[in-house]
mmCIF file of C-alpha atoms in Angstrom:
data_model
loop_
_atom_site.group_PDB
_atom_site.id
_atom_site.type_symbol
_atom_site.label_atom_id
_atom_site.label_comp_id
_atom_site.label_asym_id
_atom_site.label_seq_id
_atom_site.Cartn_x
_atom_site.Cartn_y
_atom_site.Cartn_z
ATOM 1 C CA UNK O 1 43.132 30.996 33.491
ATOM 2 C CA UNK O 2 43.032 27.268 31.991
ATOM 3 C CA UNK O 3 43.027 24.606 34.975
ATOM 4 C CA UNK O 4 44.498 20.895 34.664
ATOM 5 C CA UNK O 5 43.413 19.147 37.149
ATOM 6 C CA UNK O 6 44.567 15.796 38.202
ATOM 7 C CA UNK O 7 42.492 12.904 40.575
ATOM 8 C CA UNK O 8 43.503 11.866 43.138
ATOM 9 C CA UNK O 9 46.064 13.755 44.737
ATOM 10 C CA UNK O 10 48.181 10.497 46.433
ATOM 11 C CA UNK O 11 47.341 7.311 46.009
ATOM 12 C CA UNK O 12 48.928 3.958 48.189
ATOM 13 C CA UNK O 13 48.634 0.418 46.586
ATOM 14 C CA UNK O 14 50.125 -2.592 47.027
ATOM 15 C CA UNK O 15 52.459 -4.189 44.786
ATOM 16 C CA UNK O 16 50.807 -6.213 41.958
ATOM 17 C CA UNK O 17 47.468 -4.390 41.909
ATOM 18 C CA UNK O 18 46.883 -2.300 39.014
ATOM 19 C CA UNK O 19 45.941 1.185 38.969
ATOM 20 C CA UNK O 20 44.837 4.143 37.530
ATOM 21 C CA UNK O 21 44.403 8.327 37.401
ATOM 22 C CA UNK O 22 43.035 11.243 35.829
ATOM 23 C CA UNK O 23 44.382 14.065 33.668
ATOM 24 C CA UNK O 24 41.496 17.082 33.014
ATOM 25 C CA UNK O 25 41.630 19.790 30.797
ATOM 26 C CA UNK O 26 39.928 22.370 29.122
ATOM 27 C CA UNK O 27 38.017 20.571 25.892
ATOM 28 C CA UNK O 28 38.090 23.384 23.751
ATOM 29 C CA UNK O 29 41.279 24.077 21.856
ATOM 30 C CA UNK O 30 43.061 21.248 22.464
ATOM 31 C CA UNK O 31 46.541 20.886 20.556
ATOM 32 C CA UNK O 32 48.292 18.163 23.005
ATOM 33 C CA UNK O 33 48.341 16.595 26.509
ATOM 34 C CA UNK O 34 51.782 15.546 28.008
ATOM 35 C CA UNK O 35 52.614 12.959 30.583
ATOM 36 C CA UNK O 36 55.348 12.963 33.129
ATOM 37 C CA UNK O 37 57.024 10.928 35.796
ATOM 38 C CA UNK O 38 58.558 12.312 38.691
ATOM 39 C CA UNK O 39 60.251 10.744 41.344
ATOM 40 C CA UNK O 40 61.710 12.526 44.466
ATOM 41 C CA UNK O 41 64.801 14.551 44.250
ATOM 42 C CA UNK O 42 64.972 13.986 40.491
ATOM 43 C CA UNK O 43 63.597 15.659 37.412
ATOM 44 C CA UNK O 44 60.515 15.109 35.620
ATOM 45 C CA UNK O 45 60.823 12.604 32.701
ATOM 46 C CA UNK O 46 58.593 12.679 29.869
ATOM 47 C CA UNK O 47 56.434 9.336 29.494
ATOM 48 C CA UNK O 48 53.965 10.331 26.806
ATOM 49 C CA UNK O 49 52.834 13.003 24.685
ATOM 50 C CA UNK O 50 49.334 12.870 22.824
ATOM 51 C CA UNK O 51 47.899 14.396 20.450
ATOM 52 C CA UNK O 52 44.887 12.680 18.563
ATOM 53 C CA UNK O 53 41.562 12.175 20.139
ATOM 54 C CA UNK O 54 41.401 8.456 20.973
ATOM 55 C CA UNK O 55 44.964 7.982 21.090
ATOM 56 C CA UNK O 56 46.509 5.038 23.154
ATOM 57 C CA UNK O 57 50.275 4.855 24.200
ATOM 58 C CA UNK O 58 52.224 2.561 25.791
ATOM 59 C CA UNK O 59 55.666 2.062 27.614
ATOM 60 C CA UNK O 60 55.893 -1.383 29.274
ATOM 61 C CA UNK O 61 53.371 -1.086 32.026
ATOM 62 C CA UNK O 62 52.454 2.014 31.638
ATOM 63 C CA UNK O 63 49.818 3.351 29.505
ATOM 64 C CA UNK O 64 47.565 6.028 28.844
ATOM 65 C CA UNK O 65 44.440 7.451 26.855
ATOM 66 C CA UNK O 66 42.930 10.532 25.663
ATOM 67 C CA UNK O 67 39.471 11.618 24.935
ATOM 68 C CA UNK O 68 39.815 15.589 23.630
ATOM 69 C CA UNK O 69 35.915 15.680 23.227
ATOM 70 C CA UNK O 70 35.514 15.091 26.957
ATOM 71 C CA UNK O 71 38.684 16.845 28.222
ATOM 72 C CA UNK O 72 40.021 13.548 29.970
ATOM 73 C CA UNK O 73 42.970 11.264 29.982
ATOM 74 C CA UNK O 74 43.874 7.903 31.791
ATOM 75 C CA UNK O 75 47.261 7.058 33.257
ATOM 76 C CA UNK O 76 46.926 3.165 34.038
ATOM 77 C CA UNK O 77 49.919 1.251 35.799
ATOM 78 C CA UNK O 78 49.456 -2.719 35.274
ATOM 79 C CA UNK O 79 50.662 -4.633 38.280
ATOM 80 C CA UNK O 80 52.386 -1.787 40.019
ATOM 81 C CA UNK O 81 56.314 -1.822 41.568
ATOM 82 C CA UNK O 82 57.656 -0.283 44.216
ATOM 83 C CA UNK O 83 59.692 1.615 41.458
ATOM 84 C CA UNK O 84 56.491 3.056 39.991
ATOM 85 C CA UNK O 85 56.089 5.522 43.008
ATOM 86 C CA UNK O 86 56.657 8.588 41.926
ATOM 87 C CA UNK O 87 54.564 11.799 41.426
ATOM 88 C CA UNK O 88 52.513 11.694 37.918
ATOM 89 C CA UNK O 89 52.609 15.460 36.035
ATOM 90 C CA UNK O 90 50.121 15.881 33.096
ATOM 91 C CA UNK O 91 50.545 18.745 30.966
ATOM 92 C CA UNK O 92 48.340 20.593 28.469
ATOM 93 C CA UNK O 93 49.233 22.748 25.275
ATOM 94 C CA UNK O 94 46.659 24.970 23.846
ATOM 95 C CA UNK O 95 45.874 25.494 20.308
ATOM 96 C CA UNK O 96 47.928 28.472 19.182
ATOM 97 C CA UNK O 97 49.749 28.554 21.954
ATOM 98 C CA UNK O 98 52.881 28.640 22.965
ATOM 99 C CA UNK O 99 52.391 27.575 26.811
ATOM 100 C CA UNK O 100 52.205 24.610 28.828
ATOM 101 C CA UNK O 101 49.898 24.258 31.740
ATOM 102 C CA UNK O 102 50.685 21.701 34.371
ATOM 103 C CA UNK O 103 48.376 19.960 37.028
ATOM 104 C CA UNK O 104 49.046 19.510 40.313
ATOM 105 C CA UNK O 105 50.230 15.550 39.912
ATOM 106 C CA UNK O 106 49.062 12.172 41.399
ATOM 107 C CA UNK O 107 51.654 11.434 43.953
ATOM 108 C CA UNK O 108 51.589 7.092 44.187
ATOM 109 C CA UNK O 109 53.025 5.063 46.981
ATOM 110 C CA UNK O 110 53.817 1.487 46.034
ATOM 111 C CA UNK O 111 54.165 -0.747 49.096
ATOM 112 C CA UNK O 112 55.901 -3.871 48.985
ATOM 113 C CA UNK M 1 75.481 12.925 27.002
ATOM 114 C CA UNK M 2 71.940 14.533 26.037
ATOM 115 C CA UNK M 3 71.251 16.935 28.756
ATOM 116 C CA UNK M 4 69.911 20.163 30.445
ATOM 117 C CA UNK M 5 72.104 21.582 32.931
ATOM 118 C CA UNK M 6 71.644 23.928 35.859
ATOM 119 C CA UNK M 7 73.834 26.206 38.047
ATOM 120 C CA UNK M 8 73.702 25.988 40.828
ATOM 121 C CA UNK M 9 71.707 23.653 42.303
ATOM 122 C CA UNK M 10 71.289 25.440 45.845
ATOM 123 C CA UNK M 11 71.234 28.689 46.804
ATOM 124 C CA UNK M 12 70.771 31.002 49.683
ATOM 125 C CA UNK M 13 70.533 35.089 49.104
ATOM 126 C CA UNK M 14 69.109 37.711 50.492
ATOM 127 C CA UNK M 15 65.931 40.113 49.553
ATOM 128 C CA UNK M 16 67.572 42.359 46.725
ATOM 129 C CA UNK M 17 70.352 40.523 45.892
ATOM 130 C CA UNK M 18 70.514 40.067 41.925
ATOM 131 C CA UNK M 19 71.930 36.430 41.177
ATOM 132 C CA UNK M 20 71.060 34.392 37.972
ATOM 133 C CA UNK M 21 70.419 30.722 37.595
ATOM 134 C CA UNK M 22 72.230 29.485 34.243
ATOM 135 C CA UNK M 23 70.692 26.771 32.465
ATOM 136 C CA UNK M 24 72.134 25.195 29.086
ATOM 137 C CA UNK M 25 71.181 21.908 26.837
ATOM 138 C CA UNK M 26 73.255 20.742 24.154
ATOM 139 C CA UNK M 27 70.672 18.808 22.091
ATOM 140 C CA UNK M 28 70.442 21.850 19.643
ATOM 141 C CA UNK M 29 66.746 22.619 20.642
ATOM 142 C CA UNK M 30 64.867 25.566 19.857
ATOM 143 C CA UNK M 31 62.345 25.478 23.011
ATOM 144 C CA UNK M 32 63.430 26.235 26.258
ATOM 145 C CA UNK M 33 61.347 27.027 29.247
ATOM 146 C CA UNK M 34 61.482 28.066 33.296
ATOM 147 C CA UNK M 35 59.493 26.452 35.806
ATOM 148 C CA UNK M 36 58.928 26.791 39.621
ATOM 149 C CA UNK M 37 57.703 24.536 41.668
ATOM 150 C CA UNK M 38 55.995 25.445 44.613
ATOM 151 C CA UNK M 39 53.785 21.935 47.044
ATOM 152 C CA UNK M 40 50.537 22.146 46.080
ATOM 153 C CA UNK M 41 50.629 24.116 43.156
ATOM 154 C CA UNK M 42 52.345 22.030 40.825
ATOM 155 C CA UNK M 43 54.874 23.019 38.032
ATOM 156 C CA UNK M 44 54.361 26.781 37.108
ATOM 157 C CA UNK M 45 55.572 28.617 33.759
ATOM 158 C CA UNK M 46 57.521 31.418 34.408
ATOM 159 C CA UNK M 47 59.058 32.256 30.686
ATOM 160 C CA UNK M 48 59.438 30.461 27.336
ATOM 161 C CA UNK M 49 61.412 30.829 24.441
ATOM 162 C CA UNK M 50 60.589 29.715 20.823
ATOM 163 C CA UNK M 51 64.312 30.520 19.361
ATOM 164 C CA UNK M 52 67.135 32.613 20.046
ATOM 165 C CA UNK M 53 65.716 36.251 20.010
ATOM 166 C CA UNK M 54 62.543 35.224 21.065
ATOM 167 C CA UNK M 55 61.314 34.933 24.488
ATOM 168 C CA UNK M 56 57.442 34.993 26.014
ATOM 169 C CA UNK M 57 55.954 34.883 29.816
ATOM 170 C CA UNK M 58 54.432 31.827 30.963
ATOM 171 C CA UNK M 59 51.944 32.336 34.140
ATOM 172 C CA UNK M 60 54.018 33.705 36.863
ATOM 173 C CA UNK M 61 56.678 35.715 35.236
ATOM 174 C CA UNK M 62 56.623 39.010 37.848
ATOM 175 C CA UNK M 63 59.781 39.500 39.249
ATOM 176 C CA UNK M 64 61.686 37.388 36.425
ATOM 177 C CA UNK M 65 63.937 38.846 33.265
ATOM 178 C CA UNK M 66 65.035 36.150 30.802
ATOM 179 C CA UNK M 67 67.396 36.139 27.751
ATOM 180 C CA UNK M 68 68.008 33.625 24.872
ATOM 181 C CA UNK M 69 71.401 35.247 23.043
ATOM 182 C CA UNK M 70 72.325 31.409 21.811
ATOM 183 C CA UNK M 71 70.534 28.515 21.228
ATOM 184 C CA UNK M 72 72.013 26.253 24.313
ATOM 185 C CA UNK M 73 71.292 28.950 27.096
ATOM 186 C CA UNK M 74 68.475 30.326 28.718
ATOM 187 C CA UNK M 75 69.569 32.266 31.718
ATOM 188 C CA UNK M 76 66.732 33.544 34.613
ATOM 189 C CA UNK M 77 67.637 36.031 36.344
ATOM 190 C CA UNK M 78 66.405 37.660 39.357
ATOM 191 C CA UNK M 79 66.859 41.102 40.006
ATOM 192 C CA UNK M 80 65.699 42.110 43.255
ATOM 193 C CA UNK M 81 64.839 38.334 44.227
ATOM 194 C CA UNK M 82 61.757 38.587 47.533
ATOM 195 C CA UNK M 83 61.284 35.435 50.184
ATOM 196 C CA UNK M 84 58.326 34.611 47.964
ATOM 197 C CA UNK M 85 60.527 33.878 45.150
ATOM 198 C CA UNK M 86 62.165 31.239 47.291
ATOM 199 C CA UNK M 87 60.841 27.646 45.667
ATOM 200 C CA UNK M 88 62.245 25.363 43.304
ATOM 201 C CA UNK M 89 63.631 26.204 39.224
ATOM 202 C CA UNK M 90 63.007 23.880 36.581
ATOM 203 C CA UNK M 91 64.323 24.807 33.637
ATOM 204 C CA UNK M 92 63.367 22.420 30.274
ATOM 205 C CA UNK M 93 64.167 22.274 26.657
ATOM 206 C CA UNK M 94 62.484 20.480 23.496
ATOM 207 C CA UNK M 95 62.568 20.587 19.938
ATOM 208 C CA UNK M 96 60.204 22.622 18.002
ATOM 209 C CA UNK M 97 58.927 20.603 14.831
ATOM 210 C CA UNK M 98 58.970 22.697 11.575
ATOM 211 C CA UNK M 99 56.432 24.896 11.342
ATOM 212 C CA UNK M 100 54.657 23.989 14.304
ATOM 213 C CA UNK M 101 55.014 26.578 16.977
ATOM 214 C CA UNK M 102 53.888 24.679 19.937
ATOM 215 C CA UNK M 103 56.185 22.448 21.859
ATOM 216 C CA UNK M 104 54.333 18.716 21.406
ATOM 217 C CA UNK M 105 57.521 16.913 21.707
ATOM 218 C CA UNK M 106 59.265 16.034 24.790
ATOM 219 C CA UNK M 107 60.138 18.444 26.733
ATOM 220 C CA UNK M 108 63.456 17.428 28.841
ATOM 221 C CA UNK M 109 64.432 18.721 32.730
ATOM 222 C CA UNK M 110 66.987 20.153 33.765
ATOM 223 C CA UNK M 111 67.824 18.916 37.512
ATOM 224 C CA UNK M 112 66.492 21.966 39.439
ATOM 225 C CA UNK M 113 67.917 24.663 41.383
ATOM 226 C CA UNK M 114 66.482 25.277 44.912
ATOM 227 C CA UNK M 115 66.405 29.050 45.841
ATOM 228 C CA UNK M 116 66.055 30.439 48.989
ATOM 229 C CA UNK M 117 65.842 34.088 49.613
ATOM 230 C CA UNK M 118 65.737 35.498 53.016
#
């Protein structure tokens, strides 16, 4: 069974620091690693998906990495909002494949 | 509007009860997919579908039938639904890019249907 797993579970900051979280997976047969936000009493909404080792995306304040090699990825939030708290899903697709495999999520609390 | 709908959004049955949760998009994609959601577990697979005809299970699929007659719907149904089936359905679609059988783009949400089976 292939495990995600995503550090740490919650996470409280206050508004204008920056943070960060983890995304691991399984290094070997690695075909793509999907990002998610998902705030309370609403659907998930895709933020990223990543293929390439090394790859960087961005969306405003949001961004994220990915190291394949090392089975890792980043999800940093630059000067955080009170609108940024929501739950954080990663996802991972496996080389020939058809499923995706979802971690547990980083549930962030914003205060103002 | 671009979206993934889901009927209904709450429901309360009893043990043995068939029902089925509908679930449609009508951005012409090929992938479509059930989730459940259960706290501390995360987002669970319960069936995929690459294309009409075609349907696979994810992780969890016991107790689940799916079909995929048309493109747009993706019905889960629930035959002799058990109190542990009681959680909450996500059902998601995304494009499937040429050749590639695995679903790297986006994968949209519908906006979940909470079960409860007593």
């Amino acid at each position: 069974i292939l495990n995600v797993e995503q550090s740490p579970q919650s996470l409280h900051v206050q508004e204008g620091d920056s943070t960060n979280f983890t995304c691991s997976f399984p290094s070997s047969n690695f075909y793509a690693l999907h990002w998610y936000r998902w705030e309370t009493a609403k659907s998930p909404e895709a933020l990223f998906v990543m293929t390439l080792n090394g790859d960087e995306k961005k969306k405003g304040r949001i961004s994220a990495t990915l190291n394949t090699k090392e089975g890792y990825s980043y999800l940093y939030i630059k000067g955080s909002q009170p609108e940024d708290s929501a739950t954080y899903l990663c996802a991972f697709n496996e080389y020939d494949t058809d499923k995706l495999i979802f971690g547990t999520g980083t549930r962030l609390q914003v205060f103002p | 509007e671009a979206q993934v709908t889901q009927n209904p959004r709450y429901l309360i049955t009893v043990t043995g009860k068939k029902l089925t949760v509908t679930c449609s998009q009508n951005m012409n994609h090929e992938y479509m997919s059930w989730y459940r959601q259960d706290p501390g577990l995360g987002l669970r697979q319960i069936y995929y579908s690459m294309n009409v005809e075609v349907t696979d299970k994810g992780d969890v699929p016991e107790g689940y039938k799916v079909s995929r007659k048309e493109k747009r719907n993706f019905p889960l149904i629930l035959e002799s639904p058990s109190p542990n089936q009681t959680s909450l359905y996500f059902c998601a679609s995304s494009h499937r890019s040429g050749a590639v059988t695995i679903p790297t783009d986006t994968q949209y949400f519908g906006p979940g249907t909470r079960l409860t089976v007593l």
